[in-house]
mmCIF file of C-alpha atoms in Angstrom:
data_model
loop_
_atom_site.group_PDB
_atom_site.id
_atom_site.type_symbol
_atom_site.label_atom_id
_atom_site.label_comp_id
_atom_site.label_asym_id
_atom_site.label_seq_id
_atom_site.Cartn_x
_atom_site.Cartn_y
_atom_site.Cartn_z
ATOM 1 C CA MET A 1 5.980 -2.147 -28.148
ATOM 2 C CA GLU A 2 2.558 -0.618 -28.739
ATOM 3 C CA ILE A 3 1.106 1.117 -25.696
ATOM 4 C CA PRO A 4 -2.709 0.977 -25.440
ATOM 5 C CA LYS A 5 -4.488 4.330 -25.707
ATOM 6 C CA ASN A 6 -5.635 4.330 -22.065
ATOM 7 C CA GLY A 7 -2.662 2.391 -20.718
ATOM 8 C CA VAL A 8 0.825 3.350 -19.593
ATOM 9 C CA ASP A 9 4.342 2.534 -20.702
ATOM 10 C CA TYR A 10 6.168 0.635 -17.937
ATOM 11 C CA ARG A 11 9.575 1.394 -19.436
ATOM 12 C CA GLY A 12 11.800 3.726 -17.416
ATOM 13 C CA LYS A 13 9.470 3.577 -14.431
ATOM 14 C CA VAL A 14 10.159 3.157 -10.702
ATOM 15 C CA VAL A 15 6.888 2.059 -9.132
ATOM 16 C CA LEU A 16 5.161 1.195 -5.870
ATOM 17 C CA ALA A 17 4.649 -2.538 -5.390
ATOM 18 C CA PRO A 18 1.300 -4.161 -4.576
ATOM 19 C CA MET A 19 1.086 -4.703 -0.809
ATOM 20 C CA VAL A 20 -1.905 -6.064 1.088
ATOM 21 C CA ARG A 21 -3.068 -3.597 3.792
ATOM 22 C CA SER A 22 -0.145 -1.210 3.252
ATOM 23 C CA GLY A 23 -0.992 -0.396 -0.359
ATOM 24 C CA GLU A 24 -4.287 1.368 0.281
ATOM 25 C CA MET A 25 -4.990 4.771 -1.266
ATOM 26 C CA PRO A 26 -3.066 6.992 1.237
ATOM 27 C CA LEU A 27 0.276 5.257 0.708
ATOM 28 C CA ARG A 28 -0.267 5.210 -3.049
ATOM 29 C CA LEU A 29 -1.030 8.939 -3.141
ATOM 30 C CA LEU A 30 1.935 9.782 -0.929
ATOM 31 C CA SER A 31 4.297 7.616 -2.998
ATOM 32 C CA LEU A 32 3.127 9.314 -6.191
ATOM 33 C CA ARG A 33 3.637 12.712 -4.549
ATOM 34 C CA TYR A 34 7.192 11.753 -3.585
ATOM 35 C CA GLY A 35 8.031 10.614 -7.101
ATOM 36 C CA ALA A 36 6.731 7.102 -7.805
ATOM 37 C CA ASP A 37 5.873 6.857 -11.498
ATOM 38 C CA LEU A 38 3.067 4.319 -11.003
ATOM 39 C CA ALA A 39 1.339 2.719 -8.029
ATOM 40 C CA TRP A 40 0.060 -0.846 -7.832
ATOM 41 C CA GLY A 41 -2.916 -1.411 -5.555
ATOM 42 C CA PRO A 42 -3.128 -4.312 -3.088
ATOM 43 C CA GLU A 43 -4.167 -7.676 -4.490
ATOM 44 C CA THR A 44 -7.957 -7.877 -4.665
ATOM 45 C CA VAL A 45 -9.587 -11.270 -5.152
ATOM 46 C CA ASP A 46 -11.939 -11.475 -8.132
ATOM 47 C CA ARG A 47 -14.926 -12.765 -6.148
ATOM 48 C CA SER A 48 -14.739 -9.882 -3.663
ATOM 49 C CA LEU A 49 -15.133 -7.303 -6.429
ATOM 50 C CA ILE A 50 -17.852 -9.168 -8.314
ATOM 51 C CA GLY A 51 -21.218 -8.052 -7.015
ATOM 52 C CA SER A 52 -19.915 -4.767 -5.614
ATOM 53 C CA THR A 53 -21.402 -1.383 -6.499
ATOM 54 C CA ARG A 54 -19.383 1.509 -7.916
ATOM 55 C CA LYS A 55 -20.065 4.837 -6.244
ATOM 56 C CA ILE A 56 -18.470 8.273 -5.946
ATOM 57 C CA ASN A 57 -17.891 9.348 -2.362
ATOM 58 C CA PRO A 58 -19.329 12.905 -2.216
ATOM 59 C CA ILE A 59 -16.957 13.940 0.587
ATOM 60 C CA THR A 60 -13.626 12.570 -0.659
ATOM 61 C CA SER A 61 -14.429 12.361 -4.415
ATOM 62 C CA ALA A 62 -12.972 8.844 -4.388
ATOM 63 C CA ILE A 63 -14.393 6.045 -6.505
ATOM 64 C CA GLU A 64 -15.517 3.290 -4.147
ATOM 65 C CA PHE A 65 -16.521 -0.286 -4.866
ATOM 66 C CA SER A 66 -18.614 -1.515 -1.958
ATOM 67 C CA ARG A 67 -20.916 -4.347 -1.018
ATOM 68 C CA PHE A 68 -22.780 -5.759 1.952
ATOM 69 C CA PRO A 69 -20.814 -8.498 3.759
ATOM 70 C CA SER A 70 -22.757 -11.720 3.376
ATOM 71 C CA ASN A 71 -21.877 -13.393 6.689
ATOM 72 C CA GLY A 72 -23.867 -16.345 5.457
ATOM 73 C CA LEU A 73 -27.081 -14.292 5.244
ATOM 74 C CA LYS A 74 -29.200 -14.207 2.114
ATOM 75 C CA LYS A 75 -30.380 -10.668 2.860
ATOM 76 C CA PRO A 76 -28.408 -7.937 4.641
ATOM 77 C CA GLU A 77 -29.607 -6.658 7.991
ATOM 78 C CA LEU A 78 -31.554 -3.390 7.834
ATOM 79 C CA ASP A 79 -28.831 -1.487 9.718
ATOM 80 C CA GLN A 80 -25.923 -3.318 8.147
ATOM 81 C CA LYS A 81 -23.281 -1.089 6.554
ATOM 82 C CA GLU A 82 -21.647 -1.728 3.228
ATOM 83 C CA SER A 83 -17.967 -2.666 3.209
ATOM 84 C CA VAL A 84 -15.681 -0.743 0.880
ATOM 85 C CA ILE A 85 -13.759 -3.305 -1.169
ATOM 86 C CA TYR A 86 -11.583 -0.933 -3.169
ATOM 87 C CA ARG A 87 -10.983 2.822 -3.536
ATOM 88 C CA ILE A 88 -9.360 4.889 -6.274
ATOM 89 C CA HIS A 89 -8.886 8.639 -6.530
ATOM 90 C CA PRO A 90 -9.949 9.554 -10.086
ATOM 91 C CA VAL A 91 -7.863 12.748 -10.229
ATOM 92 C CA LEU A 92 -4.768 12.036 -8.148
ATOM 93 C CA GLU A 93 -3.986 8.476 -9.197
ATOM 94 C CA SER A 94 -6.378 6.925 -11.711
ATOM 95 C CA ARG A 95 -4.148 7.191 -14.799
ATOM 96 C CA ARG A 96 -1.123 6.047 -12.801
ATOM 97 C CA HIS A 97 -2.857 3.249 -10.932
ATOM 98 C CA ILE A 98 -2.504 -0.465 -11.682
ATOM 99 C CA PHE A 99 -5.161 -2.775 -10.274
ATOM 100 C CA GLN A 100 -3.829 -6.169 -9.204
ATOM 101 C CA ILE A 101 -6.245 -9.066 -9.270
ATOM 102 C CA GLY A 102 -6.050 -12.339 -7.393
ATOM 103 C CA THR A 103 -7.646 -15.067 -9.471
ATOM 104 C CA SER A 104 -7.455 -18.674 -10.625
ATOM 105 C CA SER A 105 -10.271 -18.494 -13.158
ATOM 106 C CA PRO A 106 -10.298 -16.811 -16.590
ATOM 107 C CA GLU A 107 -14.055 -16.263 -16.356
ATOM 108 C CA LEU A 108 -14.021 -14.686 -12.898
ATOM 109 C CA ALA A 109 -10.937 -12.627 -13.738
ATOM 110 C CA VAL A 110 -12.674 -11.096 -16.746
ATOM 111 C CA GLN A 111 -15.901 -10.494 -14.837
ATOM 112 C CA ALA A 112 -14.091 -8.653 -12.028
ATOM 113 C CA ALA A 113 -11.632 -6.770 -14.244
ATOM 114 C CA ARG A 114 -14.365 -5.363 -16.471
ATOM 115 C CA MET A 115 -15.915 -3.671 -13.440
ATOM 116 C CA ILE A 116 -12.836 -1.557 -12.727
ATOM 117 C CA ALA A 117 -10.999 -1.384 -16.063
ATOM 118 C CA GLY A 118 -12.433 2.024 -16.947
ATOM 119 C CA ASP A 119 -10.979 3.575 -13.809
ATOM 120 C CA VAL A 120 -7.377 2.343 -13.965
ATOM 121 C CA ALA A 121 -4.371 2.376 -16.281
ATOM 122 C CA GLY A 122 -3.792 -1.373 -16.233
ATOM 123 C CA ILE A 123 -4.760 -4.760 -14.831
ATOM 124 C CA ASP A 124 -2.065 -6.940 -13.282
ATOM 125 C CA VAL A 125 -2.449 -10.631 -12.398
ATOM 126 C CA ASN A 126 -0.869 -11.754 -9.146
ATOM 127 C CA ALA A 127 1.128 -14.902 -9.838
ATOM 128 C CA GLY A 128 3.748 -14.333 -7.171
ATOM 129 C CA CYS A 129 2.187 -14.081 -3.715
ATOM 130 C CA PRO A 130 3.386 -17.041 -1.577
ATOM 131 C CA LYS A 131 0.918 -16.464 1.285
ATOM 132 C CA SER A 132 -1.514 -19.291 2.008
ATOM 133 C CA PHE A 133 -4.607 -17.072 1.728
ATOM 134 C CA SER A 134 -3.711 -16.676 -1.943
ATOM 135 C CA THR A 135 -2.133 -19.998 -2.891
ATOM 136 C CA SER A 136 -4.770 -22.120 -1.118
ATOM 137 C CA GLY A 137 -7.291 -20.966 -3.717
ATOM 138 C CA GLY A 138 -4.967 -21.703 -6.626
ATOM 139 C CA MET A 139 -4.070 -18.008 -6.922
ATOM 140 C CA GLY A 140 -0.815 -16.122 -6.464
ATOM 141 C CA ALA A 141 2.351 -18.204 -6.656
ATOM 142 C CA ALA A 142 0.255 -21.362 -7.072
ATOM 143 C CA LEU A 143 -0.329 -20.252 -10.676
ATOM 144 C CA LEU A 144 3.377 -20.795 -11.369
ATOM 145 C CA GLN A 145 2.649 -24.504 -11.020
ATOM 146 C CA THR A 146 -0.369 -24.316 -13.355
ATOM 147 C CA PRO A 147 0.957 -22.349 -16.345
ATOM 148 C CA ASP A 148 -1.905 -23.441 -18.601
ATOM 149 C CA ILE A 149 -4.404 -21.759 -16.276
ATOM 150 C CA LEU A 150 -2.206 -18.683 -15.870
ATOM 151 C CA CYS A 151 -1.846 -18.259 -19.631
ATOM 152 C CA ALA A 152 -5.579 -18.792 -20.136
ATOM 153 C CA ILE A 153 -6.301 -16.032 -17.579
ATOM 154 C CA LEU A 154 -3.938 -13.597 -19.295
ATOM 155 C CA GLU A 155 -5.244 -14.386 -22.775
ATOM 156 C CA ALA A 156 -8.835 -13.892 -21.633
ATOM 157 C CA LEU A 157 -7.998 -10.579 -19.952
ATOM 158 C CA VAL A 158 -6.115 -9.300 -23.010
ATOM 159 C CA LYS A 159 -8.970 -10.199 -25.351
ATOM 160 C CA GLU A 160 -11.994 -9.296 -23.221
ATOM 161 C CA VAL A 161 -10.675 -6.453 -21.072
ATOM 162 C CA GLY A 162 -7.407 -5.049 -22.365
ATOM 163 C CA THR A 163 -8.513 -4.683 -25.991
ATOM 164 C CA PRO A 164 -11.997 -3.177 -25.478
ATOM 165 C CA PHE A 165 -10.898 -0.839 -22.673
ATOM 166 C CA GLU A 166 -7.562 -0.066 -24.387
ATOM 167 C CA ILE A 167 -5.429 -0.699 -21.310
ATOM 168 C CA GLY A 168 -2.471 -2.981 -20.709
ATOM 169 C CA ILE A 169 -2.596 -6.409 -19.062
ATOM 170 C CA SER A 170 0.444 -7.514 -17.076
ATOM 171 C CA VAL A 171 1.555 -10.243 -14.679
ATOM 172 C CA LYS A 172 3.768 -10.424 -11.605
ATOM 173 C CA ILE A 173 5.692 -13.674 -11.047
ATOM 174 C CA ARG A 174 8.543 -15.149 -9.035
ATOM 175 C CA ILE A 175 11.583 -16.933 -10.406
ATOM 176 C CA LEU A 176 11.470 -20.733 -10.537
ATOM 177 C CA ASP A 177 14.169 -22.967 -9.085
ATOM 178 C CA THR A 178 16.119 -23.162 -12.354
ATOM 179 C CA ALA A 179 16.772 -20.616 -15.079
ATOM 180 C CA GLU A 180 15.596 -23.110 -17.696
ATOM 181 C CA LYS A 181 12.157 -23.460 -16.062
ATOM 182 C CA THR A 182 11.840 -19.717 -15.631
ATOM 183 C CA GLU A 183 12.721 -19.054 -19.261
ATOM 184 C CA ILE A 184 10.139 -21.553 -20.534
ATOM 185 C CA LEU A 185 7.458 -19.920 -18.387
ATOM 186 C CA VAL A 186 8.375 -16.344 -19.330
ATOM 187 C CA ARG A 187 8.347 -17.188 -23.046
ATOM 188 C CA ARG A 188 4.846 -18.618 -22.692
ATOM 189 C CA LEU A 189 3.618 -15.593 -20.755
ATOM 190 C CA CYS A 190 5.019 -13.150 -23.300
ATOM 191 C CA LYS A 191 2.977 -14.854 -26.040
ATOM 192 C CA THR A 192 -0.336 -14.117 -24.302
ATOM 193 C CA GLY A 193 -0.446 -10.471 -25.409
ATOM 194 C CA ILE A 194 0.615 -8.863 -22.118
ATOM 195 C CA THR A 195 2.384 -5.494 -22.158
ATOM 196 C CA GLY A 196 4.331 -5.924 -18.919
ATOM 197 C CA LEU A 197 5.895 -8.558 -16.674
ATOM 198 C CA THR A 198 7.268 -7.989 -13.175
ATOM 199 C CA VAL A 199 9.611 -10.573 -11.710
ATOM 200 C CA HIS A 200 10.164 -10.859 -7.979
ATOM 201 C CA CYS A 201 13.709 -12.181 -7.701
ATOM 202 C CA ARG A 202 12.894 -14.829 -5.112
ATOM 203 C CA THR A 203 11.503 -18.324 -5.417
ATOM 204 C CA THR A 204 8.143 -19.155 -3.853
ATOM 205 C CA PRO A 205 9.582 -20.714 -0.653
ATOM 206 C CA MET A 206 11.882 -17.726 -0.023
ATOM 207 C CA ARG A 207 10.952 -15.061 2.505
ATOM 208 C CA PRO A 208 11.660 -11.294 2.474
ATOM 209 C CA ARG A 209 14.577 -11.613 4.912
ATOM 210 C CA GLN A 210 16.422 -13.754 2.368
ATOM 211 C CA ARG A 211 18.472 -11.821 -0.169
ATOM 212 C CA ALA A 212 16.951 -11.500 -3.633
ATOM 213 C CA LEU A 213 18.484 -13.685 -6.370
ATOM 214 C CA ARG A 214 19.243 -11.711 -9.527
ATOM 215 C CA ASP A 215 21.189 -14.272 -11.549
ATOM 216 C CA GLN A 216 18.156 -14.966 -13.793
ATOM 217 C CA LEU A 217 17.203 -11.336 -14.249
ATOM 218 C CA ALA A 218 19.211 -10.489 -17.385
ATOM 219 C CA MET A 219 17.843 -13.597 -19.125
ATOM 220 C CA ILE A 220 14.251 -12.693 -18.244
ATOM 221 C CA ALA A 221 14.773 -9.125 -19.436
ATOM 222 C CA GLY A 222 16.156 -10.424 -22.727
ATOM 223 C CA VAL A 223 13.191 -12.716 -23.347
ATOM 224 C CA CYS A 224 10.775 -9.887 -22.612
ATOM 225 C CA LYS A 225 12.574 -7.532 -24.998
ATOM 226 C CA GLU A 226 12.437 -10.151 -27.763
ATOM 227 C CA ASN A 227 8.665 -10.201 -27.400
ATOM 228 C CA GLY A 228 8.059 -6.476 -26.892
ATOM 229 C CA VAL A 229 7.060 -6.864 -23.249
ATOM 230 C CA ALA A 230 8.274 -4.414 -20.594
ATOM 231 C CA CYS A 231 10.158 -6.118 -17.747
ATOM 232 C CA LEU A 232 10.184 -4.733 -14.199
ATOM 233 C CA MET A 233 12.326 -6.102 -11.394
ATOM 234 C CA ASN A 234 11.305 -6.477 -7.739
ATOM 235 C CA GLY A 235 13.178 -7.605 -4.644
ATOM 236 C CA ASP A 236 15.539 -5.644 -2.361
ATOM 237 C CA VAL A 237 15.131 -2.394 -4.288
ATOM 238 C CA GLU A 238 15.638 0.293 -1.649
ATOM 239 C CA ASN A 239 15.300 3.653 -3.426
ATOM 240 C CA ARG A 240 15.059 5.390 -6.780
ATOM 241 C CA ASP A 241 18.800 5.969 -7.218
ATOM 242 C CA GLN A 242 19.539 2.291 -6.610
ATOM 243 C CA ALA A 243 16.682 1.320 -8.901
ATOM 244 C CA ILE A 244 18.123 3.345 -11.776
ATOM 245 C CA LYS A 245 21.499 1.631 -11.335
ATOM 246 C CA LEU A 246 19.901 -1.838 -11.262
ATOM 247 C CA ILE A 247 17.858 -1.075 -14.382
ATOM 248 C CA LYS A 248 21.058 -0.307 -16.267
ATOM 249 C CA GLU A 249 23.007 -3.208 -14.768
ATOM 250 C CA TYR A 250 20.493 -5.929 -15.625
ATOM 251 C CA GLY A 251 18.880 -4.462 -18.724
ATOM 252 C CA VAL A 252 15.361 -4.393 -17.293
ATOM 253 C CA ASP A 253 12.864 -1.673 -18.150
ATOM 254 C CA GLY A 254 11.884 -0.587 -14.648
ATOM 255 C CA ALA A 255 11.912 -1.419 -10.955
ATOM 256 C CA MET A 256 9.365 -1.942 -8.195
ATOM 257 C CA ILE A 257 9.855 -0.919 -4.557
ATOM 258 C CA ALA A 258 7.957 -2.653 -1.750
ATOM 259 C CA THR A 259 9.283 -2.881 1.823
ATOM 260 C CA ALA A 260 11.374 0.295 1.661
ATOM 261 C CA ALA A 261 8.345 2.297 0.491
ATOM 262 C CA GLN A 262 6.244 0.821 3.267
ATOM 263 C CA SER A 263 8.743 2.179 5.805
ATOM 264 C CA ASN A 264 9.400 5.528 4.130
ATOM 265 C CA PRO A 265 7.793 6.328 0.741
ATOM 266 C CA SER A 266 10.139 9.279 0.242
ATOM 267 C CA CYS A 267 12.522 6.581 -1.047
ATOM 268 C CA PHE A 268 11.126 7.537 -4.473
ATOM 269 C CA ARG A 269 13.006 10.846 -4.227
ATOM 270 C CA THR A 270 16.488 10.985 -5.759
ATOM 271 C CA LEU A 271 19.443 12.271 -3.782
ATOM 272 C CA GLU A 272 19.414 15.259 -6.092
ATOM 273 C CA GLU A 273 15.854 15.949 -4.940
ATOM 274 C CA GLY A 274 16.867 15.662 -1.298
ATOM 275 C CA GLY A 275 16.645 11.911 -0.807
ATOM 276 C CA ILE A 276 14.961 10.245 2.147
ATOM 277 C CA LEU A 277 12.924 12.579 4.348
ATOM 278 C CA PRO A 278 12.865 12.393 8.180
ATOM 279 C CA TRP A 279 10.173 10.050 9.425
ATOM 280 C CA ARG A 280 8.351 12.849 11.265
ATOM 281 C CA GLU A 281 7.838 14.782 8.052
ATOM 282 C CA VAL A 282 6.652 11.660 6.234
ATOM 283 C CA VAL A 283 4.197 10.799 9.030
ATOM 284 C CA LYS A 284 2.759 14.308 8.954
ATOM 285 C CA ASP A 285 2.310 14.172 5.173
ATOM 286 C CA TYR A 286 0.749 10.725 5.479
ATOM 287 C CA LEU A 287 -1.714 11.788 8.166
ATOM 288 C CA LYS A 288 -2.788 14.790 6.092
ATOM 289 C CA ILE A 289 -3.687 12.477 3.232
ATOM 290 C CA THR A 290 -5.476 9.965 5.446
ATOM 291 C CA LEU A 291 -7.619 12.795 6.803
ATOM 292 C CA ASP A 292 -8.331 14.162 3.318
ATOM 293 C CA VAL A 293 -9.538 10.767 2.061
ATOM 294 C CA GLN A 294 -11.021 9.690 5.417
ATOM 295 C CA ASN A 295 -9.045 6.469 5.472
ATOM 296 C CA ARG A 296 -10.148 3.675 7.803
ATOM 297 C CA TRP A 297 -8.509 4.284 11.164
ATOM 298 C CA ASN A 298 -7.307 0.701 11.625
ATOM 299 C CA ASN A 299 -5.544 0.801 8.270
ATOM 300 C CA THR A 300 -3.963 4.166 9.072
ATOM 301 C CA LYS A 301 -2.708 2.897 12.406
ATOM 302 C CA PHE A 302 -1.313 -0.234 10.756
ATOM 303 C CA LEU A 303 0.865 1.766 8.375
ATOM 304 C CA LEU A 304 1.921 4.227 11.081
ATOM 305 C CA GLY A 305 3.414 1.163 12.751
ATOM 306 C CA HIS A 306 5.746 0.890 9.768
ATOM 307 C CA LEU A 307 6.415 4.595 9.252
ATOM 308 C CA ILE A 308 7.363 5.360 12.868
ATOM 309 C CA PRO A 309 10.603 3.640 13.967
ATOM 310 C CA GLY A 310 9.873 1.135 16.717
ATOM 311 C CA LYS A 311 12.494 2.523 19.096
ATOM 312 C CA GLN A 312 11.001 6.005 19.052
ATOM 313 C CA ALA A 313 8.868 7.092 22.011
ATOM 314 C CA ALA A 314 6.285 8.171 19.455
ATOM 315 C CA TYR A 315 5.790 4.563 18.418
ATOM 316 C CA ARG A 316 4.444 3.530 21.824
ATOM 317 C CA LEU A 317 2.201 6.575 21.985
ATOM 318 C CA MET A 318 0.856 5.791 18.528
ATOM 319 C CA THR A 319 -0.004 2.225 19.538
ATOM 320 C CA GLN A 320 -2.050 3.605 22.452
ATOM 321 C CA SER A 321 -4.067 5.908 20.198
ATOM 322 C CA ARG A 322 -7.606 4.903 19.291
ATOM 323 C CA ASP A 323 -8.593 7.598 16.809
ATOM 324 C CA TYR A 324 -7.208 10.379 14.633
ATOM 325 C CA GLU A 325 -7.470 13.094 17.262
ATOM 326 C CA SER A 326 -5.573 11.115 19.881
ATOM 327 C CA VAL A 327 -2.755 10.194 17.500
ATOM 328 C CA CYS A 328 -2.400 13.828 16.410
ATOM 329 C CA LYS A 329 -2.171 14.871 20.056
ATOM 330 C CA ALA A 330 0.339 12.110 20.804
ATOM 331 C CA LEU A 331 2.550 13.173 17.885
ATOM 332 C CA GLY A 332 2.299 16.872 18.644
ATOM 333 C CA LEU A 333 0.451 17.726 15.425
ATOM 334 C CA ALA A 334 -1.819 20.394 16.886
ATOM 335 C CA GLU A 335 -2.510 21.894 13.467
ATOM 336 C CA LEU A 336 -4.259 18.664 12.411
ATOM 337 C CA GLU A 337 -6.369 18.132 15.524
ATOM 338 C CA GLU A 338 -9.463 20.041 14.406
ATOM 339 C CA ARG A 339 -9.601 18.192 11.108
ATOM 340 C CA ALA A 340 -8.932 14.927 12.959
ATOM 341 C CA ARG A 341 -11.975 15.513 15.194
ATOM 342 C CA GLU A 342 -14.137 16.064 12.109
ATOM 343 C CA VAL A 343 -12.932 12.855 10.465
ATOM 344 C CA ASP A 344 -13.378 10.880 13.685
ATOM 345 C CA GLY A 345 -16.972 12.055 13.698
ATOM 346 C CA SER A 346 -17.509 11.153 10.043
ATOM 347 C CA LEU A 347 -16.065 7.677 10.646
ATOM 348 C CA HIS A 348 -18.093 7.330 13.879
ATOM 349 C CA LEU A 349 -14.993 6.499 15.904
ATOM 350 C CA PRO A 350 -15.574 6.313 19.678
ATOM 351 C CA LYS A 351 -13.727 9.177 21.310
ATOM 352 C CA GLN A 352 -10.672 8.324 23.349
ATOM 353 C CA LYS A 353 -10.123 10.146 26.601
ATOM 354 C CA ILE A 354 -6.784 11.943 26.439
ATOM 355 C CA GLU A 355 -5.246 11.540 29.851
ATOM 356 C CA LEU A 356 -3.380 14.490 31.345
ATOM 357 C CA ALA A 357 -0.664 12.174 32.634
ATOM 358 C CA LYS A 358 -0.005 10.907 29.133
ATOM 359 C CA ILE A 359 0.319 14.419 27.744
ATOM 360 C CA MET A 360 2.659 15.393 30.582
ATOM 361 C CA ASN A 361 4.746 12.264 30.153
ATOM 362 C CA PRO A 362 8.272 13.154 28.987
ATOM 363 C CA SER A 363 8.088 10.494 26.265
ATOM 364 C CA ALA A 364 5.073 12.313 24.809
ATOM 365 C CA ARG A 365 7.109 15.507 24.696
ATOM 366 C CA ALA A 366 9.969 13.657 23.054
ATOM 367 C CA ALA A 367 7.590 12.239 20.453
ATOM 368 C CA GLY A 368 6.028 15.476 19.376
ATOM 369 C CA GLY A 369 8.338 18.159 20.647
ATOM 370 C CA ASP A 370 7.147 20.498 23.395
ATOM 371 C CA MET A 371 3.410 19.890 23.270
ATOM 372 C CA GLY A 372 2.686 22.945 25.356
ATOM 373 C CA ARG A 373 2.529 23.607 29.072
ATOM 374 C CA ILE A 374 -0.599 22.707 30.949
ATOM 375 C CA GLY A 375 -2.010 25.846 32.528
ATOM 376 C CA GLU A 376 -2.964 24.308 35.866
ATOM 377 C CA ARG A 377 -0.188 24.204 38.470
ATOM 378 C CA ARG A 378 0.838 20.705 39.374
ATOM 379 C CA ARG A 379 0.617 19.963 43.107
ATOM 380 C CA SER A 380 3.892 19.401 44.927
ATOM 381 C CA LEU A 381 4.870 15.987 46.256
ATOM 382 C CA SER A 382 4.224 17.052 49.849
ATOM 383 C CA GLU A 383 0.763 18.333 48.906
ATOM 384 C CA ARG A 384 -0.007 14.931 47.436
ATOM 385 C CA GLY A 385 1.210 13.152 50.570
ATOM 386 C CA ILE A 386 4.298 11.679 48.963
ATOM 387 C CA GLY A 387 7.694 11.769 50.626
ATOM 388 C CA LEU A 388 10.250 14.057 49.072
ATOM 389 C CA MET A 389 12.245 12.327 46.368
ATOM 390 C CA PRO A 390 14.675 13.578 43.720
ATOM 391 C CA PRO A 391 12.591 14.814 40.757
ATOM 392 C CA ALA A 392 12.523 12.472 37.735
ATOM 393 C CA LEU A 393 14.849 13.612 35.010
ATOM 394 C CA GLY A 394 13.177 15.348 32.088
ATOM 395 C CA ILE A 395 9.878 16.073 33.809
ATOM 396 C CA ARG A 396 8.905 19.733 34.101
ATOM 397 C CA LEU A 397 7.311 20.542 37.443
#
């Protein structure tokens, strides 16, 4: 297997899977810090990237592709803000970052991929997403039913993007309903000039709660090896140690972690390195990164909903937060509050009033530890005109 000059070798790698919303820059950077070898970005549709402008954010140093939302208007409003379509950190992830494209057209795929190829280590075609927003446009898993189009897309990308930019082109698929059909497809894909193939060990109709099917995996790995294509497995891979065992068991070249990394990206650490970290430590590390790169608050809050266990008191407090400062207060991260206020200002987030009752609430203390005593003496029940009652357990008066 010949690795392109500006590409990466997928062999022996445990990587972060492409995940819409979750796979934005903060999770990628944190996963790489915890030990992921490569990080796939979230699927980005070709048309959304075409027409965008590449800029360097002077505050975060991130490469940003942005454009004005059309909203059916021929010209943007004077005060309309550009929407950031995609972000990459050129120092912390660029050479370990794989851009995944959603497409059903060789021409559009090439046009979009050429815009970002110089900033990434590889271009991956999504041929496995079963969600309707992808398949309804002939993209994602719908491409498994149109192999001629899929192969044409890969061949065009290899010739017009991979070769001139000297990066690898890869594809992510799902297994078909029979091993024979899967083998025919994989053999065709391997002839297109790709350097890597990831197989999600579920069929298109299957959902994440259904156990991954690995009975076709050894066959797929064998076909890939015959053609000099790296084969990565995906589906129910929980951590790096398990991934290494599965790589050996099925003869694949690497493994991809999705859901487990979304819940706790320290899953990329081996047991020898300390294994899975407590969720509080992970959340703190994650928030530090989101503040450094000034991540969109709504996206940050979305992933916090996965990182914080739902039964924890901190989860409810997080859901009530409306900006970075309030979530830092709710989680007892006083050392991040000043920076959080600065980022809230930069992102023009409306300030949330932090209620004294919420801070005094015992669940808030449980979420973030002892968040400090409030200096003002709390009035007694009789002073507030309330009949004497046994004090609530856990509340400091």
